XYZ file of C-alpha atoms in Angstrom:
362
model
C 96.774 91.308 91.901
C 94.099 88.706 92.534
C 90.538 89.908 93.061
C 88.789 88.568 96.166
C 85.087 89.248 96.480
C 84.072 89.276 100.165
C 80.506 89.236 101.454
C 79.762 89.708 105.152
C 76.816 88.655 107.305
C 76.051 91.080 110.119
C 77.201 94.614 110.853
C 77.314 94.807 114.621
C 80.583 95.230 116.505
C 82.264 92.217 114.926
C 81.019 92.941 111.411
C 82.416 96.458 111.672
C 85.717 95.204 113.085
C 86.113 92.726 110.233
C 85.276 95.420 107.698
C 87.967 97.645 109.210
C 90.361 94.706 108.857
C 89.597 94.192 105.172
C 89.991 97.889 104.426
C 93.273 98.070 106.352
C 95.009 95.016 104.904
C 96.537 96.782 101.871
C 98.149 99.317 104.203
C 99.267 96.933 106.945
C 100.976 94.222 104.884
C 103.974 94.578 102.612
C 103.515 93.436 99.008
C 99.804 92.796 99.523
C 98.645 90.625 96.609
C 94.858 90.923 96.728
C 92.312 93.424 95.512
C 89.548 93.052 98.097
C 86.066 93.907 96.902
C 83.579 94.397 99.718
C 80.670 93.147 97.678
C 77.497 92.374 99.625
C 76.499 92.926 103.238
C 73.636 90.922 104.709
C 72.099 93.168 107.347
C 68.757 94.266 108.752
C 70.171 97.607 109.857
C 68.794 100.757 108.251
C 72.117 102.051 106.908
C 73.386 102.982 103.477
C 76.294 101.595 101.496
C 78.270 104.810 101.912
C 78.356 104.100 105.648
C 79.434 100.462 105.304
C 81.655 100.497 102.214
C 79.938 97.483 100.616
C 78.627 97.517 97.041
C 75.129 96.552 98.140
C 73.041 95.382 101.090
C 70.967 92.199 100.836
C 68.639 90.136 103.030
C 69.162 86.618 101.646
C 72.139 84.279 101.711
C 71.244 83.248 98.168
C 72.373 86.727 97.134
C 75.877 85.884 98.373
C 76.497 82.775 96.290
C 78.901 84.517 93.889
C 81.243 85.571 96.728
C 84.785 84.221 96.854
C 84.372 84.012 100.625
C 81.669 84.825 103.131
C 82.306 86.093 106.635
C 79.671 85.309 109.290
C 79.585 87.964 112.048
C 76.048 87.465 113.333
C 74.994 86.293 116.847
C 75.647 82.645 117.755
C 72.055 81.451 117.399
C 71.994 82.471 113.726
C 75.158 80.638 112.646
C 73.740 77.142 112.153
C 71.043 78.115 109.677
C 73.319 80.565 107.886
C 76.094 78.005 107.436
C 73.604 75.379 106.254
C 72.044 77.789 103.757
C 75.453 78.893 102.527
C 76.615 75.329 101.938
C 73.361 74.398 100.188
C 73.644 77.459 97.942
C 77.074 76.316 96.751
C 79.341 78.630 98.756
C 82.669 76.860 99.306
C 84.689 79.268 101.469
C 83.144 80.094 104.857
C 84.690 82.088 107.698
C 82.626 82.210 110.891
C 83.058 84.038 114.167
C 83.405 81.847 117.232
C 81.714 79.706 118.325
C 80.075 78.000 115.375
C 76.834 77.762 117.376
C 77.761 77.294 121.048
C 75.968 73.917 121.153
C 78.220 70.886 120.856
C 75.803 68.516 119.089
C 75.014 71.180 116.480
C 78.687 71.898 115.932
C 79.402 68.201 115.326
C 76.741 68.205 112.611
C 78.203 71.294 110.948
C 81.734 69.857 111.046
C 80.474 66.716 109.299
C 78.500 68.660 106.704
C 81.469 70.910 105.922
C 83.708 67.880 105.544
C 81.218 66.006 103.351
C 80.788 69.054 101.076
C 84.538 69.890 100.971
C 84.006 73.353 102.453
C 87.076 75.496 103.120
C 86.388 76.866 106.582
C 87.911 78.792 109.427
C 86.568 80.010 112.751
C 87.465 83.227 114.574
C 89.629 81.787 117.342
C 91.952 84.669 116.685
C 94.284 84.344 119.691
C 96.103 81.586 117.792
C 97.581 84.323 115.615
C 99.246 86.300 118.392
C 103.039 86.092 118.014
C 103.350 85.070 121.680
C 101.084 82.076 121.077
C 102.930 80.969 117.946
C 106.299 81.369 119.702
C 105.128 79.584 122.857
C 103.907 76.586 120.873
C 107.190 76.399 118.981
C 109.362 76.842 122.104
C 107.499 74.013 123.861
C 107.741 71.732 120.831
C 111.500 72.369 120.719
C 111.772 71.158 124.321
C 113.139 74.396 125.722
C 111.186 74.116 129.007
C 111.149 70.316 129.084
C 108.154 68.083 129.721
C 105.021 69.978 130.757
C 103.934 69.509 134.368
C 101.169 72.036 134.961
C 99.569 75.241 133.693
C 97.321 78.074 134.836
C 95.291 80.088 132.358
C 92.679 82.807 132.596
C 90.723 85.398 130.643
C 89.303 88.131 132.857
C 87.032 90.861 131.500
C 84.990 93.516 133.258
C 82.581 94.051 130.367
C 79.494 92.914 132.313
C 80.483 94.123 135.775
C 78.056 97.042 135.566
C 74.668 95.686 136.750
C 72.895 98.399 134.770
C 74.220 97.103 131.461
C 71.115 95.904 129.606
C 70.540 92.273 128.818
C 71.544 91.132 125.334
C 71.631 87.883 123.350
C 74.976 87.077 125.004
C 73.152 86.793 128.342
C 70.404 84.471 127.072
C 71.316 80.798 126.913
C 68.865 80.058 124.110
C 70.734 82.510 121.876
C 74.342 82.221 123.059
C 74.684 78.619 124.266
C 76.215 79.811 127.541
C 77.892 82.718 129.281
C 81.510 83.595 129.987
C 82.521 79.977 129.453
C 81.219 80.051 125.871
C 82.126 83.634 125.067
C 85.642 83.711 126.547
C 86.352 80.138 127.579
C 86.365 78.889 124.003
C 89.415 81.065 123.323
C 91.524 79.839 126.227
C 90.433 76.208 125.824
C 91.372 76.342 122.160
C 94.796 77.784 123.032
C 95.517 75.081 125.595
C 94.538 72.341 123.132
C 96.484 74.039 120.337
C 99.664 74.517 122.376
C 99.650 71.482 124.695
C 97.258 68.904 123.266
C 93.717 67.617 123.785
C 91.912 68.124 127.069
C 90.896 64.624 128.137
C 89.170 65.258 131.494
C 87.169 68.224 132.753
C 85.456 69.249 135.963
C 84.053 72.698 136.464
C 82.236 75.268 138.515
C 80.251 78.271 137.291
C 78.511 81.190 138.963
C 76.214 84.017 137.943
C 76.951 87.070 140.078
C 74.495 89.469 138.424
C 71.348 87.440 137.813
C 68.990 90.221 136.750
C 69.440 92.847 134.043
C 67.349 95.715 132.668
C 65.682 95.274 129.302
C 63.210 97.163 127.116
C 60.429 95.193 128.825
C 61.590 95.593 132.418
C 63.943 93.454 134.486
C 64.885 90.055 133.017
C 66.587 87.043 134.564
C 70.077 86.114 133.377
C 70.431 82.372 132.765
C 74.122 82.161 131.812
C 77.349 82.185 133.809
C 79.446 85.259 134.645
C 82.380 83.161 135.869
C 83.739 79.657 135.352
C 86.570 77.622 136.858
C 87.752 74.420 135.161
C 90.184 71.776 136.407
C 91.400 69.856 133.401
C 93.757 67.104 132.330
C 95.676 67.400 129.056
C 96.875 64.295 127.218
C 95.731 62.273 130.262
C 98.770 63.457 132.239
C 99.159 67.249 132.533
C 96.976 68.999 135.063
C 95.926 72.611 134.801
C 93.225 75.100 135.643
C 91.319 77.572 133.486
C 89.284 80.530 134.709
C 87.128 82.939 132.738
C 85.057 85.885 133.876
C 83.157 88.829 132.440
C 82.777 90.502 135.857
C 86.368 90.802 137.132
C 87.728 94.341 137.526
C 91.109 93.965 135.882
C 91.770 97.172 133.992
C 90.235 95.875 130.787
C 91.157 92.501 129.326
C 93.575 90.311 131.275
C 94.487 87.129 129.403
C 97.378 85.082 130.732
C 98.819 81.571 130.476
C 101.675 80.257 132.621
C 103.064 76.852 131.647
C 105.460 74.951 133.932
C 107.912 72.375 132.619
C 110.748 70.253 133.957
C 113.374 72.667 132.567
C 111.615 75.979 133.125
C 108.399 77.859 132.566
C 106.843 80.239 130.073
C 104.563 83.180 130.800
C 102.462 84.902 128.144
C 100.016 87.770 128.494
C 98.067 89.393 125.687
C 98.961 92.849 126.975
C 102.309 92.143 125.283
C 101.208 90.215 122.175
C 104.653 89.930 120.586
C 106.974 88.830 123.366
C 106.594 86.320 126.204
C 109.017 85.450 128.979
C 110.731 82.195 129.910
C 112.333 81.076 133.128
C 115.260 78.759 132.310
C 116.004 76.559 135.284
C 119.660 75.715 134.627
C 120.468 79.401 134.094
C 118.285 80.661 136.947
C 117.247 83.455 134.610
C 114.199 85.056 133.027
C 114.678 85.540 129.285
C 112.582 87.078 126.538
C 111.210 84.903 123.743
C 113.325 87.134 121.494
C 116.165 84.796 122.494
C 114.337 81.774 121.058
C 113.320 82.250 117.440
C 112.859 79.545 114.835
C 112.600 80.193 111.112
C 109.375 78.321 110.317
C 107.312 80.004 113.028
C 108.931 83.411 112.512
C 108.202 83.295 108.769
C 104.503 82.781 109.530
C 104.490 85.638 112.040
C 106.187 87.942 109.556
C 103.591 87.079 106.916
C 100.480 87.413 109.101
C 101.134 89.892 111.905
C 101.193 93.662 111.236
C 104.259 94.923 113.075
C 105.508 98.265 114.332
C 103.916 101.382 112.911
C 101.371 99.356 110.940
C 99.811 97.959 114.125
C 96.154 98.791 114.728
C 96.187 97.287 118.224
C 95.922 93.699 119.403
C 92.171 93.360 118.819
C 92.207 94.484 115.177
C 95.586 92.883 114.446
C 94.458 89.439 115.629
C 91.231 89.507 113.613
C 93.014 90.905 110.572
C 95.692 88.195 110.780
C 93.026 85.487 111.017
C 91.030 86.844 108.070
C 94.196 87.334 106.009
C 95.193 83.762 106.807
C 91.880 82.437 105.493
C 91.998 84.628 102.396
C 95.512 83.412 101.690
C 94.620 79.760 102.293
C 91.702 79.731 99.857
C 94.091 81.179 97.282
C 96.649 78.402 97.704
C 98.937 79.689 100.464
C 100.385 77.112 102.841
C 102.004 77.916 106.168
C 105.169 76.555 107.693
C 104.094 76.142 111.304
C 100.719 77.589 112.287
C 97.566 75.487 112.219
C 94.573 77.741 111.440
C 91.469 77.139 113.591
C 88.649 75.394 111.753
C 85.049 74.438 112.507
C 86.502 71.289 114.073
C 88.564 73.436 116.475
C 85.402 75.133 117.702
C 83.600 71.814 118.141
C 86.569 70.381 120.050
C 86.551 73.319 122.480
C 82.759 73.048 122.803
C 83.141 69.395 123.810
C 85.263 70.529 126.770
C 82.713 73.221 127.650
C 79.886 70.701 127.358
C 81.767 68.337 129.671
C 82.197 71.195 132.160
C 78.500 72.074 132.175
C 77.618 68.376 132.496
C 80.007 67.919 135.430
C 78.133 70.682 137.262
C 74.697 69.140 136.755
C 75.667 65.630 137.854
């Protein structure tokens, strides 16, 4: 087995989720080939190593330079400096939660620096690893539903619907880069560009429904969006709309994409991460994606996605698949069909978000 020394930055929700993923990999994948050592954790939290599972806790990125890979799970506003310091300290394999920074101009700089320094990188746009996404992309490329005419896509959350939920860095533009459009929109924009092609035109509308939140120092103003609607053009020909919200009561997460083609349509929803449904026009029938499987994409799914009784739920599975993909890539693994999301993927989605915000201010 190959040893892989992992060091993580941050131990909030995402840092804990990633740690769970690393610890679970040997149990969730058949013939797992790596011995993962949770080496160093960069954190300001007053916790001990027994609680985290890491060998030691540190407060400097320089202490991480002997890691085989680092995993950045800190808030958005910390990513730029941490990535820069990591690259300057000689770290070559960097995984970062999305977005890279949430600011397009900064992300362009980081993409260039990573390219110039030959940094292996990946960003946590984890919805790419859902079997329904991989299968949808393959089904469309095989021409099953014909030429694409239109699409509708949304991510609806209710996580900030409670007005008494305290303000956090996610609700401060200076720390997050934006609101629901940054936090959730980056996922759906990345999926559309991954599945259908580049978004070439964007117009948008945003709204903040709850504009004041409690804080430790009293009531504070919220300066980011709760909701966004985008009308976009893909490949200069395919129209579609994207909506994201953190204040829609929808029974938890509701993420859906419906794509319409000249020969049918395809409907995917993350509540069923393994199987999507197709309408085939000449058969006048709805069929499961189980009827349309192709070896290259199915081999990648089999390798990356924990199935059946090994599933830890869509949230953990998607992050675990993404982290396992990166770990495998830096150790020489190539994939048949999937295209892992990189720093450039984040910057590309941020360009669309930037265009949306700019269209509102014109």
